[in-house]
PDB file of C-alpha atoms in Angstrom:
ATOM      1  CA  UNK A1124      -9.278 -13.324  -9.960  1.00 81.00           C
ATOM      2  CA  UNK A1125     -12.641 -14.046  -8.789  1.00 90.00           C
ATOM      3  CA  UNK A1126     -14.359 -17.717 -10.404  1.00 92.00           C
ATOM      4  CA  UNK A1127     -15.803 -16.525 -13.552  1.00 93.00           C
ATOM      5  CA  UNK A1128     -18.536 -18.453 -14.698  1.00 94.00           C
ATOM      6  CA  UNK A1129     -19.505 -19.751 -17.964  1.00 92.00           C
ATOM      7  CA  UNK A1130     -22.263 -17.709 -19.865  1.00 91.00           C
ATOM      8  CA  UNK A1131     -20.937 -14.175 -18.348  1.00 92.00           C
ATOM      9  CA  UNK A1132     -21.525 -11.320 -20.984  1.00 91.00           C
ATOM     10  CA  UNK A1133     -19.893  -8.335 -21.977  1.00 91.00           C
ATOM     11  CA  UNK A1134     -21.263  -5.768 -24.744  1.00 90.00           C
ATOM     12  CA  UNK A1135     -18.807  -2.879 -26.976  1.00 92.00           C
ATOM     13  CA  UNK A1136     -20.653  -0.550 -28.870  1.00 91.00           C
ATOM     14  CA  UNK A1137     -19.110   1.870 -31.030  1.00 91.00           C
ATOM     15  CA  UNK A1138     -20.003   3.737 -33.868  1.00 93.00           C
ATOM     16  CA  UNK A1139     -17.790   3.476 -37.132  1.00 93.00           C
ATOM     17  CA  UNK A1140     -16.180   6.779 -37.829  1.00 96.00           C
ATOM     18  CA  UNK A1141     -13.760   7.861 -41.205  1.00 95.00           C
ATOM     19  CA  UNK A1142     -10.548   6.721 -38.731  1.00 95.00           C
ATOM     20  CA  UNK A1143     -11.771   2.721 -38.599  1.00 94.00           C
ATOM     21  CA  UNK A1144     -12.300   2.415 -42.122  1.00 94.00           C
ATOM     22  CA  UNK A1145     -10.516   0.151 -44.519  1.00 91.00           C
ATOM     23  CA  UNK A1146      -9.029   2.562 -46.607  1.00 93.00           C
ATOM     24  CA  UNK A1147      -6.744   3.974 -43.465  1.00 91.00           C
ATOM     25  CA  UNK A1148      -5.067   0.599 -42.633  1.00 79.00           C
ATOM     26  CA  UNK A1149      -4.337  -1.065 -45.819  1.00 80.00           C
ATOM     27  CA  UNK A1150      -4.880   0.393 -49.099  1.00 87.00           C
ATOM     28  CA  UNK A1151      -6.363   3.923 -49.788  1.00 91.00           C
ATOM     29  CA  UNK A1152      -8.325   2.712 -52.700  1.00 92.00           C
ATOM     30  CA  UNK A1153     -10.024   0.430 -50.657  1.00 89.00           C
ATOM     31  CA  UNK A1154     -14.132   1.144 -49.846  1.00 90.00           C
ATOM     32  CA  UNK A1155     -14.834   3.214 -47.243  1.00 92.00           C
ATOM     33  CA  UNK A1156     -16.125   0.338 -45.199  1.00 89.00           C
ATOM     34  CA  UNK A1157     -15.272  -0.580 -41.299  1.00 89.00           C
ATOM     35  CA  UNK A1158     -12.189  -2.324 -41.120  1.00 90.00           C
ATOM     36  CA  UNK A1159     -11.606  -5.734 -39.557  1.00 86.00           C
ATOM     37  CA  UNK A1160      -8.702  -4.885 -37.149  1.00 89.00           C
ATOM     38  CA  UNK A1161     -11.407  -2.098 -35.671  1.00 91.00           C
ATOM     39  CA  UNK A1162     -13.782  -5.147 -35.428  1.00 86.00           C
ATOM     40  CA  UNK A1163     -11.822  -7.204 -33.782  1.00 86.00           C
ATOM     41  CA  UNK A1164     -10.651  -4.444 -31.661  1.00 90.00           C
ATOM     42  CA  UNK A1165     -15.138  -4.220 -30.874  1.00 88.00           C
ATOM     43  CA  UNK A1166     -14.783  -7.791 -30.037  1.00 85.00           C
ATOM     44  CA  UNK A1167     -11.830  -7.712 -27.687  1.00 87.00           C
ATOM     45  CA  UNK A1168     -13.561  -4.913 -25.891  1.00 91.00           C
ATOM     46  CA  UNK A1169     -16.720  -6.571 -25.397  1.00 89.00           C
ATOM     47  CA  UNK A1170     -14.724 -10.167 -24.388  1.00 88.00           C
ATOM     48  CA  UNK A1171     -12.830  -7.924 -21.373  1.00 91.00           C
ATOM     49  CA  UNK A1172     -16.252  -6.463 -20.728  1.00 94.00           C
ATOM     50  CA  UNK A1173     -17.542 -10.116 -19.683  1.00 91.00           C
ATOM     51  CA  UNK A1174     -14.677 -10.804 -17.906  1.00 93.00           C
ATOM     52  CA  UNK A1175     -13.657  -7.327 -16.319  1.00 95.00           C
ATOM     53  CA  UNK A1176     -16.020  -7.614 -12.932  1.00 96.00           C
ATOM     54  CA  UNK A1177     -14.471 -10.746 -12.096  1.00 96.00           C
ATOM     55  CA  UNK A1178     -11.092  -9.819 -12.072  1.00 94.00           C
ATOM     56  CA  UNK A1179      -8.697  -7.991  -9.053  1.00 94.00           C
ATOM     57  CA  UNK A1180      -7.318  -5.040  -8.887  1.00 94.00           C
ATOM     58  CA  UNK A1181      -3.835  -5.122 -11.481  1.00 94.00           C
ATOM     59  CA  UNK A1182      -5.414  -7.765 -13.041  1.00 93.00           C
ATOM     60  CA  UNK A1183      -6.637  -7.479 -17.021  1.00 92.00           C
ATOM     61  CA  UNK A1184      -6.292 -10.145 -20.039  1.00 90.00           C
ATOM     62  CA  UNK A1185      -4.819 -10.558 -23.074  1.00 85.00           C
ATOM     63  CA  UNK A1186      -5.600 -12.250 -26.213  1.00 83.00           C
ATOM     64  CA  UNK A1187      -4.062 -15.724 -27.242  1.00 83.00           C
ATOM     65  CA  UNK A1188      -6.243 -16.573 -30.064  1.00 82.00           C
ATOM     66  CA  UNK A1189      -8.974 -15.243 -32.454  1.00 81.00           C
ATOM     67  CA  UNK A1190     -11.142 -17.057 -34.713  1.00 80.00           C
ATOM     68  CA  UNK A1191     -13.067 -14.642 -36.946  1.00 79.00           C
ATOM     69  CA  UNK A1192     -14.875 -13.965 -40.610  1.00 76.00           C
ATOM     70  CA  UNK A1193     -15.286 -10.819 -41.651  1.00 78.00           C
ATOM     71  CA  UNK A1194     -18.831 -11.105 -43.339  1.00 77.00           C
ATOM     72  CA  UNK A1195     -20.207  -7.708 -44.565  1.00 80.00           C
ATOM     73  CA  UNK A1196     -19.427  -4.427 -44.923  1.00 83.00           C
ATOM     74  CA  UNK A1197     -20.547  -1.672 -42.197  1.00 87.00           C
ATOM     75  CA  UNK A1198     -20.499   2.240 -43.702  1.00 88.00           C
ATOM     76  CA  UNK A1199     -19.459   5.404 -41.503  1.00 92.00           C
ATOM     77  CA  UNK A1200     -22.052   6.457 -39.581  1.00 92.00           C
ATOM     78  CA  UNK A1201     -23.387   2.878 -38.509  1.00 89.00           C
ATOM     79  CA  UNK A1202     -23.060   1.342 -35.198  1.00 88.00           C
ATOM     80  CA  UNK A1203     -21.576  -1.962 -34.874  1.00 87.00           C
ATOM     81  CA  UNK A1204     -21.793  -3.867 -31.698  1.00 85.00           C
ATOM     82  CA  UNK A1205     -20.275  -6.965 -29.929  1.00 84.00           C
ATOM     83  CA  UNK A1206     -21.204  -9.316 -27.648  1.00 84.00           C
ATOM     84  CA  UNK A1207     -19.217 -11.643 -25.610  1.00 85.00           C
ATOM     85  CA  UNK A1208     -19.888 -14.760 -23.935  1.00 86.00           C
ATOM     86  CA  UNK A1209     -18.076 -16.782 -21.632  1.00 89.00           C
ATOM     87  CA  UNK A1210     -17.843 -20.368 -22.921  1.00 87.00           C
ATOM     88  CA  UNK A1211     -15.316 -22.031 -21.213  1.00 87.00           C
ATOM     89  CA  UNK A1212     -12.988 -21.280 -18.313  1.00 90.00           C
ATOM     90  CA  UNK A1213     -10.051 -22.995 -17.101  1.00 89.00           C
ATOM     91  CA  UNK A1214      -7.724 -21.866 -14.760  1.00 88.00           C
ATOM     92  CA  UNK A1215      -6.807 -18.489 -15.860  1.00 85.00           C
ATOM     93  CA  UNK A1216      -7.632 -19.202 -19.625  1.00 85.00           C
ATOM     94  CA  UNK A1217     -11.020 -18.276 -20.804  1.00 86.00           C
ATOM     95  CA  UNK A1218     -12.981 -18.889 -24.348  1.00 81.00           C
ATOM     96  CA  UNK A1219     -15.483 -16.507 -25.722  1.00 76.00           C
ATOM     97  CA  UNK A1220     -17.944 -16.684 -28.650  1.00 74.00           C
ATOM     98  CA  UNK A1221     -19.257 -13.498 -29.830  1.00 66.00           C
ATOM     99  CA  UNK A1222     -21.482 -12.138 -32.996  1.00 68.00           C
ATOM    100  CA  UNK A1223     -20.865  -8.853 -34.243  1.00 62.00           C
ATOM    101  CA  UNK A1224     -24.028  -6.799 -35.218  1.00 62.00           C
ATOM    102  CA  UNK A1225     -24.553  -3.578 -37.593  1.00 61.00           C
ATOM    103  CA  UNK A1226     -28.033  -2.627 -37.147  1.00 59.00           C
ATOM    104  CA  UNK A1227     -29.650  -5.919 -37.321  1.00 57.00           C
ATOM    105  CA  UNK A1228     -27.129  -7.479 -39.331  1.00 55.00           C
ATOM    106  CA  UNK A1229     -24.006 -10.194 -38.636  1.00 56.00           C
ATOM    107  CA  UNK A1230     -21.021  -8.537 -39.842  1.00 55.00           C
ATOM    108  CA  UNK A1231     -18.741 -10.822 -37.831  1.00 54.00           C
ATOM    109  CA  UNK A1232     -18.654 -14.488 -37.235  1.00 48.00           C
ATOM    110  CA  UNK A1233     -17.547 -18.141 -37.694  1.00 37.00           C
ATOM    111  CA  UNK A1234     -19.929 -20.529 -38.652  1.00 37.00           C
ATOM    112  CA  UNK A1235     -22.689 -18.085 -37.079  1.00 38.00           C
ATOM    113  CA  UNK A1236     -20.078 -16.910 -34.131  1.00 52.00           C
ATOM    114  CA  UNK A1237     -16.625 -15.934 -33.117  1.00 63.00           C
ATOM    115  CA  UNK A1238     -14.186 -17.190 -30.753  1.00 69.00           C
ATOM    116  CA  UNK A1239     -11.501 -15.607 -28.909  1.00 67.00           C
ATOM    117  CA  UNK A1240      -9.684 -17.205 -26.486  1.00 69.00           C
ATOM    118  CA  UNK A1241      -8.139 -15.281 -23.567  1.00 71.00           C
ATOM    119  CA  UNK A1242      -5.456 -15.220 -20.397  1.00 76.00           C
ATOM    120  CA  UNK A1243      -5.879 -13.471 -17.100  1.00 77.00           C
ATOM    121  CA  UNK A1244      -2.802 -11.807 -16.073  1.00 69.00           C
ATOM    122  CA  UNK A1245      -0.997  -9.507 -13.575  1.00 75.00           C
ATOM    123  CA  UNK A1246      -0.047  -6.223 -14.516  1.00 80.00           C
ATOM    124  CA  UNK A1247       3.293  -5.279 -12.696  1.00 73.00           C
TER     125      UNK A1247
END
């Protein structure tokens, strides 16, 4: 693994489609609304996104920790996009803060942001 420095980004765009709704994980009768395991999956994209040039060949990451409020709903149809940020690295852990947008609006976020916390590894 290359040094990664703090304030490295990553993006993850997708647009929500009938299989990351809420009403195909939990409980049909739920709204037809974007799911939070498919927005956290968005955010774990975009946090190996801001890492992903810095690391060597076997190497990827894998989550430890996520810190994360679910704040609005996001209809088929709508893109939703994350952005990560480096905020801290030591060793081979690294923290990232991310908001997740709909259009213009914060669908994702504690206190105003996210946090995910993350470990380099090998892949054997």
């Amino acid at each position: 693994m290359r040094p990664i420095p703090v304030g490295a980004k990553g993006t993850f765009t997708l647009r929500v489609m009938p299989a990351h709704l809420a009403n195909q994980f939990k409980d049909a009768m739920l709204p037809p609304v974007f799911a939070t395991p498919m927005m956290i999956m968005a955010m774990e994209n975009a946090a190996l996104n801001a890492i992903r040039g810095y690391l060597d060949p076997g190497e990827s990451a894998v989550g430890t920790a996520v810190d994360v409020r679910h704040l609005a709903a996001t209809p088929v149809g709508h893109e939703v996009t994350a952005e990560a940020e480096v905020t801290r690295v030591d060793g081979r852990r690294v923290a990232k803060e991310w908001p997740l947008e709909a259009g213009r609006h914060v669908i994702a976020a504690v206190d105003g942001r996210g946090r995910r916390d993350t470990v380099v590894i090998t892949v054997r």
